[in-house]
Amino acid sequence: FAGETFSTLIRGQSQSSYNVIGYFESGPVSTRFAYAWRDFYLDEIRAGGNERSNFIDAYGQLDFNFQLSATENIVVTFDALNLLGEE
């Protein structure tokens, strides 16, 4: 509207986010858990009529990694992503 101003989030920018990582290494074995979380964010700005801006909900993801160094030249790796099944 002419002459009106408003403030909004930057598209794709969450107000808060964090990462927490825990790992263990001993000899040929290495494991790691990583959790990443971000607050909701603005995905698309729509103006006019009955249209509303589109926001993406807050999201957290837990990942796991395991590595075994079988020899100096062979490393076996297992990765499991999104263990909590977040969408």
Coordinates of N, CA and C in Angstrom, one line a residue:
F1 N 0.8 -1.2 0.0 CA 0.0 0.0 0.0 C 0.9 1.2 0.0
A2 N 0.4 2.3 -0.7 CA 1.3 3.5 -0.8 C 1.5 4.1 0.5
G3 N 2.8 4.4 0.8 CA 3.1 5.1 2.0 C 3.3 4.2 3.2
E4 N 2.9 2.9 3.1 CA 3.1 2.1 4.3 C 4.4 1.3 4.2
T5 N 4.9 1.1 5.4 CA 6.2 0.3 5.5 C 5.9 -0.9 6.5
F6 N 6.6 -2.0 6.3 CA 6.5 -3.1 7.2 C 7.9 -3.8 7.3
S7 N 8.1 -4.5 8.3 CA 9.3 -5.3 8.5 C 9.0 -6.8 8.3
T8 N 10.0 -7.5 7.8 CA 9.8 -8.9 7.7 C 11.1 -9.6 7.8
L9 N 11.1 -10.9 7.8 CA 12.3 -11.7 7.8 C 13.0 -11.7 6.4
I10 N 14.2 -11.9 6.4 CA 14.9 -12.1 5.1 C 14.6 -13.5 4.6
R11 N 14.2 -13.6 3.3 CA 13.8 -14.9 2.7 C 14.9 -15.9 2.9
G12 N 14.6 -17.1 3.5 CA 15.5 -18.2 3.7 C 16.3 -18.0 5.0
Q13 N 16.2 -17.0 5.7 CA 17.0 -16.7 6.9 C 16.2 -17.0 8.2
S14 N 16.7 -18.0 9.0 CA 16.1 -18.3 10.3 C 16.6 -17.3 11.3
Q15 N 15.8 -17.0 12.3 CA 16.2 -16.1 13.4 C 17.2 -16.8 14.3
S16 N 17.1 -18.1 14.5 CA 18.0 -18.9 15.3 C 18.3 -20.2 14.7
S17 N 19.5 -20.7 14.9 CA 19.9 -22.0 14.5 C 21.1 -22.4 15.3
Y18 N 21.3 -23.8 15.4 CA 22.4 -24.3 16.2 C 22.8 -25.7 15.7
N19 N 24.0 -26.1 16.0 CA 24.6 -27.4 15.7 C 25.2 -27.9 17.0
V20 N 25.0 -29.2 17.3 CA 25.7 -29.9 18.4 C 26.3 -31.1 17.8
I21 N 27.6 -31.3 18.1 CA 28.3 -32.5 17.6 C 29.0 -33.2 18.7
G22 N 28.9 -34.5 18.8 CA 29.6 -35.3 19.7 C 30.4 -36.4 19.0
Y23 N 31.6 -36.7 19.3 CA 32.4 -37.7 18.6 C 33.3 -38.4 19.5
F24 N 33.7 -39.6 19.1 CA 34.6 -40.5 19.8 C 35.6 -41.1 18.8
E25 N 36.8 -41.1 19.2 CA 37.9 -41.7 18.3 C 38.8 -42.5 19.2
S26 N 39.1 -43.7 18.8 CA 40.0 -44.5 19.6 C 40.6 -45.6 18.6
G27 N 41.9 -45.4 18.3 CA 42.5 -46.3 17.4 C 41.9 -46.3 16.0
P28 N 41.5 -47.4 15.5 CA 40.9 -47.4 14.1 C 39.4 -47.1 14.1
V29 N 38.8 -46.8 15.2 CA 37.3 -46.6 15.3 C 37.0 -45.1 15.5
S30 N 36.0 -44.6 14.8 CA 35.6 -43.2 14.9 C 34.1 -43.2 14.8
T31 N 33.4 -42.5 15.7 CA 31.9 -42.4 15.6 C 31.6 -40.9 15.8
R32 N 30.5 -40.5 15.3 CA 30.0 -39.1 15.4 C 28.5 -39.0 15.3
F33 N 27.9 -38.2 16.2 CA 26.5 -37.8 16.2 C 26.5 -36.3 16.0
A34 N 25.6 -35.8 15.1 CA 25.5 -34.4 14.8 C 24.0 -34.0 14.8
Y35 N 23.7 -33.0 15.5 CA 22.3 -32.5 15.5 C 22.3 -31.1 15.0
A36 N 21.5 -30.8 14.0 CA 21.4 -29.4 13.5 C 19.9 -29.0 13.6
W37 N 19.7 -27.8 14.1 CA 18.3 -27.2 14.2 C 18.3 -25.8 13.7
R38 N 17.2 -25.5 13.0 CA 17.0 -24.1 12.6 C 15.5 -23.7 12.8
D39 N 15.3 -22.5 13.2 CA 14.0 -21.9 13.5 C 13.2 -21.8 12.2
F40 N 11.9 -21.5 12.2 CA 11.1 -21.3 11.0 C 11.7 -20.2 10.2
Y41 N 11.4 -20.2 8.9 CA 11.9 -19.1 8.0 C 10.9 -18.8 6.9
L42 N 11.1 -17.6 6.4 CA 10.2 -17.2 5.3 C 10.7 -17.8 4.0
D43 N 9.8 -18.4 3.2 CA 10.2 -19.1 2.0 C 9.8 -18.2 0.8
E44 N 8.6 -17.6 0.9 CA 8.1 -16.9 -0.3 C 7.2 -15.8 0.2
I45 N 7.4 -14.6 -0.4 CA 6.6 -13.4 0.0 C 5.5 -13.3 -1.1
R46 N 4.2 -13.2 -0.6 CA 3.1 -13.0 -1.5 C 2.4 -11.8 -1.0
A47 N 1.9 -11.0 -1.9 CA 1.2 -9.7 -1.5 C -0.1 -9.6 -2.3
G48 N -1.1 -9.0 -1.7 CA -2.3 -8.7 -2.4 C -3.3 -9.8 -2.3
G49 N -4.6 -9.5 -2.3 CA -5.7 -10.4 -2.3 C -5.7 -11.2 -1.0
N50 N -6.0 -12.5 -1.1 CA -6.1 -13.4 0.1 C -4.8 -14.2 0.2
E51 N -3.8 -14.0 -0.6 CA -2.6 -14.8 -0.6 C -1.8 -14.4 0.7
R52 N -1.1 -15.4 1.2 CA -0.3 -15.2 2.4 C 1.1 -15.6 2.1
S53 N 2.1 -15.0 2.8 CA 3.4 -15.4 2.6 C 3.6 -16.9 3.1
N54 N 4.6 -17.6 2.5 CA 4.8 -19.0 2.8 C 6.0 -19.1 3.8
F55 N 5.8 -19.8 5.0 CA 6.8 -20.0 5.9 C 7.1 -21.5 6.0
I56 N 8.4 -21.8 6.3 CA 8.8 -23.2 6.5 C 9.0 -23.4 8.0
D57 N 8.4 -24.5 8.5 CA 8.5 -24.8 10.0 C 9.9 -25.0 10.4
A58 N 10.1 -24.9 11.7 CA 11.4 -25.2 12.4 C 11.7 -26.7 12.1
Y59 N 13.0 -27.0 12.0 CA 13.5 -28.3 11.5 C 14.7 -28.7 12.3
G60 N 14.8 -29.9 12.8 CA 15.9 -30.5 13.4 C 16.3 -31.8 12.8
Q61 N 17.6 -32.1 12.6 CA 18.0 -33.3 12.0 C 19.2 -33.9 12.8
L62 N 19.1 -35.2 13.1 CA 20.1 -36.0 13.8 C 20.8 -36.9 12.8
D63 N 22.1 -36.8 12.7 CA 22.9 -37.7 11.8 C 23.9 -38.5 12.6
F64 N 24.3 -39.7 12.0 CA 25.3 -40.5 12.7 C 26.3 -41.0 11.6
N65 N 27.6 -41.1 12.1 CA 28.6 -41.6 11.2 C 29.5 -42.5 12.0
F66 N 29.9 -43.6 11.3 CA 30.8 -44.6 11.9 C 31.9 -44.9 10.9
Q67 N 33.2 -44.9 11.3 CA 34.3 -45.2 10.5 C 35.2 -46.2 11.1
L68 N 35.7 -47.2 10.3 CA 36.6 -48.2 10.8 C 37.8 -48.2 9.8
S69 N 39.0 -47.9 10.3 CA 40.2 -48.0 9.4 C 40.7 -49.4 9.5
A70 N 40.3 -50.2 8.4 CA 40.7 -51.6 8.4 C 42.2 -51.8 8.1
T71 N 42.7 -51.0 7.2 CA 44.2 -50.9 6.9 C 44.5 -49.5 6.7
E72 N 45.7 -49.2 6.4 CA 46.2 -47.8 6.1 C 45.5 -47.3 4.8
N73 N 45.1 -48.2 3.9 CA 44.5 -47.8 2.7 C 43.0 -48.1 2.6
I74 N 42.4 -48.7 3.5 CA 41.0 -49.1 3.5 C 40.3 -48.6 4.7
V75 N 39.3 -47.8 4.5 CA 38.4 -47.2 5.5 C 37.0 -47.6 5.2
V76 N 36.3 -48.2 6.1 CA 34.9 -48.6 6.0 C 34.1 -47.5 6.7
T77 N 33.1 -47.0 6.0 CA 32.3 -45.9 6.5 C 30.8 -46.2 6.4
F78 N 30.1 -45.8 7.5 CA 28.6 -46.0 7.5 C 28.0 -44.6 7.9
D79 N 27.1 -44.1 7.2 CA 26.4 -42.9 7.5 C 24.9 -43.1 7.6
A80 N 24.3 -42.6 8.6 CA 22.8 -42.6 8.7 C 22.3 -41.2 8.9
L81 N 21.5 -40.7 8.0 CA 21.0 -39.3 8.0 C 19.6 -39.2 8.5
N82 N 19.2 -38.2 9.2 CA 17.9 -37.9 9.6 C 17.3 -39.0 10.4
L83 N 18.0 -39.4 11.4 CA 17.5 -40.5 12.3 C 16.1 -40.3 12.9
L84 N 15.8 -39.1 13.1 CA 14.5 -38.8 13.8 C 13.3 -38.7 12.8
G85 N 13.6 -38.8 11.5 CA 12.6 -38.9 10.4 C 11.9 -37.5 10.2
E86 N 12.6 -36.4 10.5 CA 12.0 -35.1 10.3 C 11.7 -34.8 8.8
E87 N 10.6 -34.1 8.5 CA 10.3 -33.7 7.1 C 10.6 -32.3 6.9

